[in-house]
mmCIF file of C-alpha atoms in Angstrom:
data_model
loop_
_atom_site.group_PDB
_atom_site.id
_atom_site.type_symbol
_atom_site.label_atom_id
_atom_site.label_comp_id
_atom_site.label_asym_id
_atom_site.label_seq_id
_atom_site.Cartn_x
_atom_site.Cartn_y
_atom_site.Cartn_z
ATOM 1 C CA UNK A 1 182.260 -69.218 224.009
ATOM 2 C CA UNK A 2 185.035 -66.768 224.076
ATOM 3 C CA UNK A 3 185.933 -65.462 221.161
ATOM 4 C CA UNK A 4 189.630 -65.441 220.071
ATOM 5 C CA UNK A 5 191.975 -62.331 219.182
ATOM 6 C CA UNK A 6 194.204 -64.971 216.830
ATOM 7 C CA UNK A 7 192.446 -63.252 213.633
ATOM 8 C CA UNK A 8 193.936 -60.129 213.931
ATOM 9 C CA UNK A 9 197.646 -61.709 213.768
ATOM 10 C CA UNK A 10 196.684 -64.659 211.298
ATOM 11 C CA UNK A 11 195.666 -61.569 209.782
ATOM 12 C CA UNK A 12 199.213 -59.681 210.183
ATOM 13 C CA UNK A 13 200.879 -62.959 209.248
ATOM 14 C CA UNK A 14 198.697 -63.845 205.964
ATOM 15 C CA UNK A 15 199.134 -59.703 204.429
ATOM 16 C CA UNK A 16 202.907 -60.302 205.557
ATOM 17 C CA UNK A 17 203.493 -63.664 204.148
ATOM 18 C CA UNK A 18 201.924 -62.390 200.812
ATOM 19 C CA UNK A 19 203.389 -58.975 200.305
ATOM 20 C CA UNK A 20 206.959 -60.464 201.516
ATOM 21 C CA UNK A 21 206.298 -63.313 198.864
ATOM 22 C CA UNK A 22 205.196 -61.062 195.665
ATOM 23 C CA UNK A 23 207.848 -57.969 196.829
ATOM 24 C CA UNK A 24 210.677 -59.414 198.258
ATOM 25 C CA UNK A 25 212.195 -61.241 194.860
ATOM 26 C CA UNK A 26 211.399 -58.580 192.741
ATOM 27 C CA UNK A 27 213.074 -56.204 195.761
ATOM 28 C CA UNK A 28 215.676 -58.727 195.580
ATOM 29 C CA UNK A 29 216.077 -58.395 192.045
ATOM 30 C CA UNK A 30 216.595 -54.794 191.599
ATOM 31 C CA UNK A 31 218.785 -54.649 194.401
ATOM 32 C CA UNK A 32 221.235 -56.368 192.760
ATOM 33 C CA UNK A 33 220.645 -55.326 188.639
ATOM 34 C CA UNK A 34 220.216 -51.524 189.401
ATOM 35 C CA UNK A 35 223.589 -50.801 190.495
ATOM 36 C CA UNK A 36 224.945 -52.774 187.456
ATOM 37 C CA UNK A 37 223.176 -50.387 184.985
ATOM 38 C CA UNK A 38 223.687 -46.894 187.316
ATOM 39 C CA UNK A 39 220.072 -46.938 188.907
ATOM 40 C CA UNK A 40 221.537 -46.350 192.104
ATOM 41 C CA UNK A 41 220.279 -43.091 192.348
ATOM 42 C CA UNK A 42 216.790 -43.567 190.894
ATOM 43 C CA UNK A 43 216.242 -46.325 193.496
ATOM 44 C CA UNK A 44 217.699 -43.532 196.506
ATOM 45 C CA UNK A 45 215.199 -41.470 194.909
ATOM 46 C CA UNK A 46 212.048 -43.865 195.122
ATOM 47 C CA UNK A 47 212.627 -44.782 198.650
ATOM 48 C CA UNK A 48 213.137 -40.936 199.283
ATOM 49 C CA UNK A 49 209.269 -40.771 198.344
ATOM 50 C CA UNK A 50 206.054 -40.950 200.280
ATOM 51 C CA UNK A 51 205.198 -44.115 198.585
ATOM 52 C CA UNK A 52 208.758 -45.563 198.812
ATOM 53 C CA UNK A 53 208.823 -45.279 202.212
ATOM 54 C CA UNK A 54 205.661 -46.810 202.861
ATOM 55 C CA UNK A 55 206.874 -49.602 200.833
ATOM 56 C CA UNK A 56 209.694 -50.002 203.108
ATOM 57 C CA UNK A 57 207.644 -49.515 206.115
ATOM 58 C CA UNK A 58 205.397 -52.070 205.110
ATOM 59 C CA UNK A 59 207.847 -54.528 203.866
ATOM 60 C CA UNK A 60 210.032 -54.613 206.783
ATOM 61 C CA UNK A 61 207.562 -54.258 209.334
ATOM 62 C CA UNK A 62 204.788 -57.275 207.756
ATOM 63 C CA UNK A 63 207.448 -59.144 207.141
ATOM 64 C CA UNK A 64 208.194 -59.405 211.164
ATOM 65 C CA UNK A 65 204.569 -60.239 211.699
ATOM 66 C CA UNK A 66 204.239 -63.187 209.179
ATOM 67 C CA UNK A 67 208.429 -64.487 210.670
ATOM 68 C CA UNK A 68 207.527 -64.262 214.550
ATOM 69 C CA UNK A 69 203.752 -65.326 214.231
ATOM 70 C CA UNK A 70 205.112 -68.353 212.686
ATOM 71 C CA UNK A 71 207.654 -68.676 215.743
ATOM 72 C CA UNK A 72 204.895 -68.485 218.023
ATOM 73 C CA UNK A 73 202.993 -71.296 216.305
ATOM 74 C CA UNK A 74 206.760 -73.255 215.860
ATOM 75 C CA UNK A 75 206.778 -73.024 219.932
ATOM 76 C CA UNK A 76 203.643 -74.743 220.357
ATOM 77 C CA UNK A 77 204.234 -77.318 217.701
ATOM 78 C CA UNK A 78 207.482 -78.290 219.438
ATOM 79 C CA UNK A 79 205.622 -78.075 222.807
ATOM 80 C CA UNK A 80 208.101 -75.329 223.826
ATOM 81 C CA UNK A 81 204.836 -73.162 225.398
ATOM 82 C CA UNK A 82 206.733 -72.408 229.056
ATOM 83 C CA UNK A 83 204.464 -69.240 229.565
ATOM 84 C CA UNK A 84 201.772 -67.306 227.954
ATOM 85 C CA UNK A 85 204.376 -64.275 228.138
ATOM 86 C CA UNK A 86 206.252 -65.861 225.941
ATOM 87 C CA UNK A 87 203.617 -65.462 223.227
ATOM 88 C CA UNK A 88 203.059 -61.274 224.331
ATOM 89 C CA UNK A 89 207.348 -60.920 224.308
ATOM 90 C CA UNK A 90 207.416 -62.049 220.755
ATOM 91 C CA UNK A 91 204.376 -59.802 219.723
ATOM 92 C CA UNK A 92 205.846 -57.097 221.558
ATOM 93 C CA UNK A 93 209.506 -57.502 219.604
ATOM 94 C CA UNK A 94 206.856 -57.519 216.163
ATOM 95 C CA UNK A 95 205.376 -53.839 217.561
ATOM 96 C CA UNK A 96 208.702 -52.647 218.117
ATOM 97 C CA UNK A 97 209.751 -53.700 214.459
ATOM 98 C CA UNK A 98 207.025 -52.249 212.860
ATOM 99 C CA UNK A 99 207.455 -49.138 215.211
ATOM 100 C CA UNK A 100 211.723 -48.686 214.759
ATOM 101 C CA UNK A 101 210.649 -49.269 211.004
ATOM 102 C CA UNK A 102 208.149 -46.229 210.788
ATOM 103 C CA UNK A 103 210.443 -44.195 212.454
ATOM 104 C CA UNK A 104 213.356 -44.907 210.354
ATOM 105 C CA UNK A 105 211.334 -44.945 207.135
ATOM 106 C CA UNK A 106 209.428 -41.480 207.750
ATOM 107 C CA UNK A 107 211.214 -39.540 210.515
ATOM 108 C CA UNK A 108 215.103 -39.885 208.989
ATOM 109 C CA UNK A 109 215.691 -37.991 205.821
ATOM 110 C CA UNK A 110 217.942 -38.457 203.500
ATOM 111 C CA UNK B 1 192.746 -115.374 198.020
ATOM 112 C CA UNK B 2 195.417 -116.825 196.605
ATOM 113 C CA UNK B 3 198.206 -118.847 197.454
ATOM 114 C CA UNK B 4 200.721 -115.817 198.070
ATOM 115 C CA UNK B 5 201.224 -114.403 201.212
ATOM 116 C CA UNK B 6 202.505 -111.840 202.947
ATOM 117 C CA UNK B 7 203.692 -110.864 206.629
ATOM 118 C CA UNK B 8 201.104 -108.284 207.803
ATOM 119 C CA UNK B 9 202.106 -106.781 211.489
ATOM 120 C CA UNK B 10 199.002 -105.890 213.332
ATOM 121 C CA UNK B 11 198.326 -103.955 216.926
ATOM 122 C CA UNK B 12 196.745 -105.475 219.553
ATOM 123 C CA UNK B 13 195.219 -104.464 222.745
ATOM 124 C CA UNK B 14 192.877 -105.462 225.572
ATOM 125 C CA UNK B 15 192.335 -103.326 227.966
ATOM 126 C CA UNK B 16 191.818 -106.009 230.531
ATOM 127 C CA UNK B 17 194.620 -108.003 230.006
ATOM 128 C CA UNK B 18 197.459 -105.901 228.516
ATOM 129 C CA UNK B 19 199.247 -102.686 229.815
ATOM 130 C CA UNK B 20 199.767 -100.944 226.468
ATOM 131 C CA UNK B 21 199.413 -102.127 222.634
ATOM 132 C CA UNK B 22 202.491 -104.272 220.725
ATOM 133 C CA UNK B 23 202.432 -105.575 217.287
ATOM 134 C CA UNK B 24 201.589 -109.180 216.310
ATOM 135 C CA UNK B 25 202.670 -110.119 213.079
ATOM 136 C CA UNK B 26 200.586 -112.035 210.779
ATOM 137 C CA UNK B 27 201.058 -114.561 207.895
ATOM 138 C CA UNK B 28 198.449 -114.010 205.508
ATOM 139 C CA UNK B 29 197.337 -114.983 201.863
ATOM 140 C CA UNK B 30 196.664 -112.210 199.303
ATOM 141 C CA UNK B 31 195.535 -112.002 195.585
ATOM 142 C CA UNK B 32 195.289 -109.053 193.417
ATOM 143 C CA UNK B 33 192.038 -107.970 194.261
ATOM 144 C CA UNK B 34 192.518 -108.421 198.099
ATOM 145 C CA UNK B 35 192.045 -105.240 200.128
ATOM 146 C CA UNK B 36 192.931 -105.257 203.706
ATOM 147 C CA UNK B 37 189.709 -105.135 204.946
ATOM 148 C CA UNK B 38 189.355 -108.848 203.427
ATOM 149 C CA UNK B 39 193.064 -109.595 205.126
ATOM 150 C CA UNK B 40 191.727 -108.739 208.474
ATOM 151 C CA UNK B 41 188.230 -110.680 208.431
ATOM 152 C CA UNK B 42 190.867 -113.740 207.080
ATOM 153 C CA UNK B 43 192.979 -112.934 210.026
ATOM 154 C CA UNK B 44 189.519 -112.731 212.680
ATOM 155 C CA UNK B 45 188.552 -115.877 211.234
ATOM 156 C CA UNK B 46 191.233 -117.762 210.995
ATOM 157 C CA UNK B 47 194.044 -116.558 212.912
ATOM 158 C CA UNK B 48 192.893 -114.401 215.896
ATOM 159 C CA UNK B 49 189.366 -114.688 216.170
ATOM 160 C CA UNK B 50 189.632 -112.157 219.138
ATOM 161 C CA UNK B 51 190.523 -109.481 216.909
ATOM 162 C CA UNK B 52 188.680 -105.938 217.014
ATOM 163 C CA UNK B 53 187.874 -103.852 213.926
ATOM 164 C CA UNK B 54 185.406 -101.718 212.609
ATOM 165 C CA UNK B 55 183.442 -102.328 209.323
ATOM 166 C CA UNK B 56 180.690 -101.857 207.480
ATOM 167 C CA UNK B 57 179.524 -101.045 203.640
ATOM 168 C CA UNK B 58 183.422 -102.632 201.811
ATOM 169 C CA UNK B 59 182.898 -99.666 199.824
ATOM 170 C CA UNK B 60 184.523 -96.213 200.428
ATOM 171 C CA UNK B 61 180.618 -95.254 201.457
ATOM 172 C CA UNK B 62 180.527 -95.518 205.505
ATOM 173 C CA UNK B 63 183.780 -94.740 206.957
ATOM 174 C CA UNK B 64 184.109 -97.300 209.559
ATOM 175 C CA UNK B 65 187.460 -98.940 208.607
ATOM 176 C CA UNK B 66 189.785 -96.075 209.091
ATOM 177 C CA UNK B 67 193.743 -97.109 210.439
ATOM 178 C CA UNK B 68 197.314 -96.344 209.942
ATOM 179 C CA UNK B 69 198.811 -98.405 207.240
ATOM 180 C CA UNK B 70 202.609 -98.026 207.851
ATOM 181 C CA UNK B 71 201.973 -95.182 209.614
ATOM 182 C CA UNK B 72 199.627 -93.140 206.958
ATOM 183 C CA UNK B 73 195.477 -93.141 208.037
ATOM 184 C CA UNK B 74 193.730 -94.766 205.279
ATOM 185 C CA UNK B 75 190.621 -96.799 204.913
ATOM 186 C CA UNK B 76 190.787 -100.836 205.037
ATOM 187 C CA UNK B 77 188.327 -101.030 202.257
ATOM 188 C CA UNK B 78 190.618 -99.030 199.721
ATOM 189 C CA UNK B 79 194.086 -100.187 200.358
ATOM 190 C CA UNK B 80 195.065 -102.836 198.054
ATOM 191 C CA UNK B 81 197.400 -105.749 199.671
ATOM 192 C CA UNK B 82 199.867 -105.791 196.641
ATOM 193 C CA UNK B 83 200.778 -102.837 197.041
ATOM 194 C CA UNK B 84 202.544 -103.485 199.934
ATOM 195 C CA UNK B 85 204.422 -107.167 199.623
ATOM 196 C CA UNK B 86 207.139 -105.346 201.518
ATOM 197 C CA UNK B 87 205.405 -105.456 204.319
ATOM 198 C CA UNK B 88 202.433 -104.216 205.962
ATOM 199 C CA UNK B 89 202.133 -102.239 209.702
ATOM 200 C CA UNK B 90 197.765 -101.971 210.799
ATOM 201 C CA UNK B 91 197.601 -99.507 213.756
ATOM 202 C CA UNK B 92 194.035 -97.947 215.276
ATOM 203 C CA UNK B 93 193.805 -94.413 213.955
ATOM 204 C CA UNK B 94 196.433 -92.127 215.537
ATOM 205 C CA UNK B 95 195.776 -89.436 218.337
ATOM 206 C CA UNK B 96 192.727 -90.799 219.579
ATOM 207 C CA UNK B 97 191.924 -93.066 222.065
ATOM 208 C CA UNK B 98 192.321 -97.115 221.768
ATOM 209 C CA UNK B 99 189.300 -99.115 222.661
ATOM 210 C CA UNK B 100 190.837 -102.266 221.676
ATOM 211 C CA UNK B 101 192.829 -103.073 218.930
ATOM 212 C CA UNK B 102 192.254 -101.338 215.954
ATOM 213 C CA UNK B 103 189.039 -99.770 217.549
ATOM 214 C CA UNK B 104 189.326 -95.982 218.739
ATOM 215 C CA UNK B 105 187.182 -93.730 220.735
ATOM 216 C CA UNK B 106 185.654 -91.449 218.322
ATOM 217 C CA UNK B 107 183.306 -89.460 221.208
ATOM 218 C CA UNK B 108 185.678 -86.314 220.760
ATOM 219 C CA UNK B 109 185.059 -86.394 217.004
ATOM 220 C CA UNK B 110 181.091 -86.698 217.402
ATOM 221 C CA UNK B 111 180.815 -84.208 219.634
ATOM 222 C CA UNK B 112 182.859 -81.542 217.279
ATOM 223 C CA UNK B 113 180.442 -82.369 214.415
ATOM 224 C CA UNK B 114 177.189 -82.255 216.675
ATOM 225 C CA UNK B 115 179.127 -78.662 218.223
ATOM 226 C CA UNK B 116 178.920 -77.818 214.056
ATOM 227 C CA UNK B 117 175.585 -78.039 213.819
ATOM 228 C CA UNK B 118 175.312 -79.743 211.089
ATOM 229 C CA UNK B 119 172.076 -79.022 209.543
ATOM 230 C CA UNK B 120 169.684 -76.399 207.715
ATOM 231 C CA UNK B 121 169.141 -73.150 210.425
ATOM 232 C CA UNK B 122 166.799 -70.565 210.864
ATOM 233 C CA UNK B 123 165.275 -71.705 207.266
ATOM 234 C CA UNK B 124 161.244 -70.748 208.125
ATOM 235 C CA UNK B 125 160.285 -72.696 204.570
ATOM 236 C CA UNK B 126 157.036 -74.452 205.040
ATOM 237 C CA UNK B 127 156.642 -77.885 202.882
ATOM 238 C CA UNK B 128 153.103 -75.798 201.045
ATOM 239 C CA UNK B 129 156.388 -73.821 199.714
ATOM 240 C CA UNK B 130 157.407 -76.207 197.607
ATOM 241 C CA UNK B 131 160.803 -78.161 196.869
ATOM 242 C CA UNK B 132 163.852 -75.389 198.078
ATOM 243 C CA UNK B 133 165.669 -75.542 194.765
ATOM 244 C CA UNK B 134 169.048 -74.412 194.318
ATOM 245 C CA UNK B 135 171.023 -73.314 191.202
ATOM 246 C CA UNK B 136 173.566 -75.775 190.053
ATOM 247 C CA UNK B 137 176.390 -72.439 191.036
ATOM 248 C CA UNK B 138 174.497 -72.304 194.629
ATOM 249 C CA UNK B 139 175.406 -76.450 194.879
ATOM 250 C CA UNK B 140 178.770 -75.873 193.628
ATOM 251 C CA UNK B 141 179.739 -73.976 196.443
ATOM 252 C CA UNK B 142 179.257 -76.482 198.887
ATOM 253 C CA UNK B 143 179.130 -79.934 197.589
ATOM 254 C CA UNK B 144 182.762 -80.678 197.722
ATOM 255 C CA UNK B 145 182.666 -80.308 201.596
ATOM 256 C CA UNK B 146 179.536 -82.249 201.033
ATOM 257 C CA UNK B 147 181.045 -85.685 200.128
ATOM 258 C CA UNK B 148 182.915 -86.276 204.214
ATOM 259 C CA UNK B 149 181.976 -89.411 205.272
ATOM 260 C CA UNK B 150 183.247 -88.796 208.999
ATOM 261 C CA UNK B 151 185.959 -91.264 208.812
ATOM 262 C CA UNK B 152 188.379 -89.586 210.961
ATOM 263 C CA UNK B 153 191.227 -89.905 208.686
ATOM 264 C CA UNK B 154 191.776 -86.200 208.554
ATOM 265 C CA UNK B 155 191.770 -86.581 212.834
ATOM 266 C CA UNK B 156 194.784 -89.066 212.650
ATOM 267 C CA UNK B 157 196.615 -87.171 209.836
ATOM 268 C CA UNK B 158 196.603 -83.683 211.534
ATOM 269 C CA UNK B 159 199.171 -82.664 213.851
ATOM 270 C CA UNK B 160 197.528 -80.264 216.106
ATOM 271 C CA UNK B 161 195.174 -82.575 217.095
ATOM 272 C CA UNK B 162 197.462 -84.916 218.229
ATOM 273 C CA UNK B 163 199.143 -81.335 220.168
ATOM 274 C CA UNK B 164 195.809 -80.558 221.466
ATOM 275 C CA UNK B 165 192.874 -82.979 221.706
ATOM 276 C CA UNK B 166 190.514 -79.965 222.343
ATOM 277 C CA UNK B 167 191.122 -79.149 218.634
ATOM 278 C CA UNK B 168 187.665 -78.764 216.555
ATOM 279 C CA UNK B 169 189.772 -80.339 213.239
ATOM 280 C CA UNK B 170 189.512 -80.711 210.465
ATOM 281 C CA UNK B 171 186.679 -82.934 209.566
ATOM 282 C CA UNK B 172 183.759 -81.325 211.537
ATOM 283 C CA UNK B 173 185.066 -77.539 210.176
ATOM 284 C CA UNK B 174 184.832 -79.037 206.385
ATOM 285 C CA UNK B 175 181.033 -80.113 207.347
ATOM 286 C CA UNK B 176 179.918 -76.954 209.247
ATOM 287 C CA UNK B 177 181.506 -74.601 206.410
ATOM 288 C CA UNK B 178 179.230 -77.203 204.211
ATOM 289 C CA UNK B 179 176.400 -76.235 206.193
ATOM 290 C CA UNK B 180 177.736 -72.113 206.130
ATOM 291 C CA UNK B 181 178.186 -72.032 201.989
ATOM 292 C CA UNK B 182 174.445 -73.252 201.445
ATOM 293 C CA UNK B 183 172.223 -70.909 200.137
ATOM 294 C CA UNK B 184 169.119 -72.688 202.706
ATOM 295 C CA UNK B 185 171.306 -71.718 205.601
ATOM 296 C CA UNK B 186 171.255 -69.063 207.640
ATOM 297 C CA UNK B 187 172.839 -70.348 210.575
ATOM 298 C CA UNK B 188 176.638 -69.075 209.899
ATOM 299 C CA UNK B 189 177.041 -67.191 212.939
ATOM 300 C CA UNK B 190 176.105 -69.636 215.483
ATOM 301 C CA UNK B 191 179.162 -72.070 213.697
ATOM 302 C CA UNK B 192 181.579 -68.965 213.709
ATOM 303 C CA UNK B 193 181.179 -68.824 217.198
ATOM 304 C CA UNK B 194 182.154 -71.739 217.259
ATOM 305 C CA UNK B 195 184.969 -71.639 214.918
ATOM 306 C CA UNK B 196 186.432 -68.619 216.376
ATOM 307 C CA UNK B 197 187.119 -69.812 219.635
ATOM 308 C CA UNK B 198 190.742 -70.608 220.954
ATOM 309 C CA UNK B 199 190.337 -74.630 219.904
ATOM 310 C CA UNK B 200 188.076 -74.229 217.277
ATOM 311 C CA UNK B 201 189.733 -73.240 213.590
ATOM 312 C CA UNK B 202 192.290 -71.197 214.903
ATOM 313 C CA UNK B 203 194.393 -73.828 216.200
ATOM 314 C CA UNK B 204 194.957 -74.898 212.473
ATOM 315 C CA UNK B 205 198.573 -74.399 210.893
ATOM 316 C CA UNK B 206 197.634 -75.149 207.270
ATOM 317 C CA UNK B 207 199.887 -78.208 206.955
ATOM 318 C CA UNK B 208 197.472 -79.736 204.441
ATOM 319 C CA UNK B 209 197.721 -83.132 205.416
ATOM 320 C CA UNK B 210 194.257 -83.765 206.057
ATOM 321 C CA UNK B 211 193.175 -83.266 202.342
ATOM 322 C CA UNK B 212 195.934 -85.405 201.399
ATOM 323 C CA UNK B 213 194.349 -88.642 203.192
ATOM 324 C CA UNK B 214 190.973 -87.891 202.481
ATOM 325 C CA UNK B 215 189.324 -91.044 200.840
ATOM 326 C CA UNK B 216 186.241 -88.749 199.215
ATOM 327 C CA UNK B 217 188.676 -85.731 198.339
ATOM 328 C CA UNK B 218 186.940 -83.414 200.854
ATOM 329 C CA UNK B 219 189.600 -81.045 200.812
ATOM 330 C CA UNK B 220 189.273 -79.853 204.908
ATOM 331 C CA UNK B 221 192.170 -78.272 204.773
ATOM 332 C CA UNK B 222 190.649 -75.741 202.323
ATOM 333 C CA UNK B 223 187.694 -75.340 204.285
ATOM 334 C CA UNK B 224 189.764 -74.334 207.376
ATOM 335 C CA UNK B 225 191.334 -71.454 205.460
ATOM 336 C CA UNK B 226 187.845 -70.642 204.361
ATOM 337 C CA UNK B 227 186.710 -70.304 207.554
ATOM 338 C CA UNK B 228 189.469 -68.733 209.144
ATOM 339 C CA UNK B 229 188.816 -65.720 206.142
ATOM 340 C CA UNK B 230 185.323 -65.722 207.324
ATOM 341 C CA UNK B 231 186.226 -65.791 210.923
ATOM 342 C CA UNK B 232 188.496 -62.413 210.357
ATOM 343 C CA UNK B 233 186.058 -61.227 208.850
ATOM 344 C CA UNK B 234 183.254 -61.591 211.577
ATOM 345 C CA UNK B 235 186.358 -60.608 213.673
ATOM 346 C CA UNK B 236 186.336 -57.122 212.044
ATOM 347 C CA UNK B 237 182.186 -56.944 212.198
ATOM 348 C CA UNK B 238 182.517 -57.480 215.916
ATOM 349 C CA UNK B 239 184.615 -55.181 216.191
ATOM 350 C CA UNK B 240 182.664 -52.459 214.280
ATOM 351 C CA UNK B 241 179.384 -54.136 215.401
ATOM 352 C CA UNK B 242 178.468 -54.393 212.176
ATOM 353 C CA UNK B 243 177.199 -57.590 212.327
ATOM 354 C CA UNK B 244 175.702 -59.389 209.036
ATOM 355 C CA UNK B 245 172.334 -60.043 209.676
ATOM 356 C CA UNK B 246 170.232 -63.270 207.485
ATOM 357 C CA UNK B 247 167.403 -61.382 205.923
ATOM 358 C CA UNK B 248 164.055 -63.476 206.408
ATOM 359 C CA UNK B 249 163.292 -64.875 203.555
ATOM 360 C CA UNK B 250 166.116 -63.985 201.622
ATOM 361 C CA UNK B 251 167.446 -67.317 201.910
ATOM 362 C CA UNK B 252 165.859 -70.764 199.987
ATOM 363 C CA UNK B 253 165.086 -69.774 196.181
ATOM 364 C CA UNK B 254 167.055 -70.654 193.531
ATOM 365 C CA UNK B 255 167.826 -67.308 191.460
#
């Protein structure tokens, strides 16, 4: 029996689905009460940090894992499956997320 | 039954006389008590004595008597007639194969549960042992997944099977994880295997549906998750080679 590779991106999907789910309202959140009470500047300075940016990375790059795993499953359940390459191209656009997002969360500086 | 009745709309078909199923409506008599397993032995014996069902215990115990009811799988034994003076739809199970009338070909589902193995492995007990007690905790675990009583409701309520036939679903996963949570076991890795292949758990979307029409509240949709956690997890030890291996003896006594 041949053993599947679907773990490791049910895997990708389920840590992005939860960490987009417990993060992104209270992201949400501050983004819009901070600059009401001046924290503009402490949040700048967060996401200047090692830890901020690995939030971001994280965020923004899980978050394209759980969205186009979920596509790739949508194709099939609409019987939209024209070629396996279809499944790679969309896994390919998640590595380039998650790579574009590590570059602009560690390599610019602000 | 009583003197009220009701139009119930059921599907026939005979293979060797009609090209594809239609719907012949019915006029039939129904009480409060009447369940439409009773409406359909009334219609067999009085209206359409050709009529094709499957039945056996009456009693939520054998699972014989699954169909669609307005389109939702349920059992014949456990839906009650007044509930629907509307109007009533009786189709064979959906996404599997008609026999003839309300009879389906279950062989796919059979041969999923006898692919799950499901039974006591690599348990080297001997009956001078003694009874292999378990802690009420160690029961716990499994008995929920315990209670299927291979209806195929779960089948005809799940989407990707009706996608993709091949599909393991959803009933024979919730009775090999049964078999994977019991402390006696210690045959886990030969069901992953089987779990972990393209058609096996992984073709699952969580839509939950299964659990919903469940007659014994089985919950398979909650055993798929399970399993898919345990498949990534046997995923990783593959990977590492790191393999969990079932310590003789370690396996059997309640603690």
């Amino acid at each position: 029996m041949k053993r599947t590779n679907e773990p490791v991106f049910w895997g990708l999907f389920g840590a992005g689905g939860m960490f987009t789910a417990i993060c992104a309202p209270a992201l949400i959140l501050v983004l819009l009460l901070l600059p009401t009470f001046g924290g503009t500047a402490a949040l700048g300075a967060f996401f200047g940090t090692t830890w901020g940016r690995l939030f971001l990375w994280l965020f923004i790059s899980l978050s394209a894992w759980c969205g186009l795993h979920r596509i790739v499953h949508c194709l099939h359940d609409l019987k939209l499956e024209c070629c396996k390459g279809a499944h790679t191209l969309i896994y390919l656009i998640a590595l380039l997320v998650t790579v574009l997002a590590l570059y602009g969360a560690f390599a610019t500086c602000g | 039954m009583a003197d009220r009745t009701m139009t119930v709309t059921v599907s026939r078909y005979d293979p060797e006389r009609d090209s594809a199923p239609y719907l012949q409506p019915y006029q039939v008599p129904w009480s409060e008590k009447t369940v439409l397993l009773d409406t359909l032995q009334y219609i067999k014996d009085n209206l359409a004595t050709d009529l094709s069902f499957r039945s056996s215990c009456r009693m939520t115990i054998c699972g014989s008597c699954g169909v669609m009811v307005n389109g939702e799988p349920r059992l014949a034994c456990k839906t009650i007639m007044g509930n629907y003076q509307q109007g009533m739809v009786v189709e064979p199970l959906a996404f599997f194969p008609v026999e003839r009338d309300l009879v389906v070909d279950l062989s796919h589902f059979m041969e999923c549960i006898e692919a799950m193995k499901p039974f006591i492995i690599g348990n080297n007990r001997v009956p001078s042992d003694g009874p292999n007690r378990q802690t009420p905790e160690q029961i716990a675990k499994y008995h929920k997944f315990a209670m299927c009583i291979n209806c195929g409701l779960c089948y005809a309520a799940c989407p990707q099977f009706g996608l993709n036939p091949a599909f393991l679903g959803p009933g024979a996963t919730a009775l090999g994880h049964r078999y994977n949570l019991d402390s006696r076991d210690c045959g886990s890795t030969q069901r992953l295997a089987t779990m972990n292949t393209q058609d096996g758990v992984w073709a699952c979307t969580f839509v939950g549906y299964c659990s919903e029409v469940c007659p014994k509240h089985v919950d398979p949709a909650a055993a798929v998750q399970q399993c898919k956690a345990a498949g990534a997890l046997d995923f990783v030890a593959s990977v590492l080679h790191c393999q969990k291996k079932c310590k003789e003896g370690s396996h059997g006594h309640a603690s």
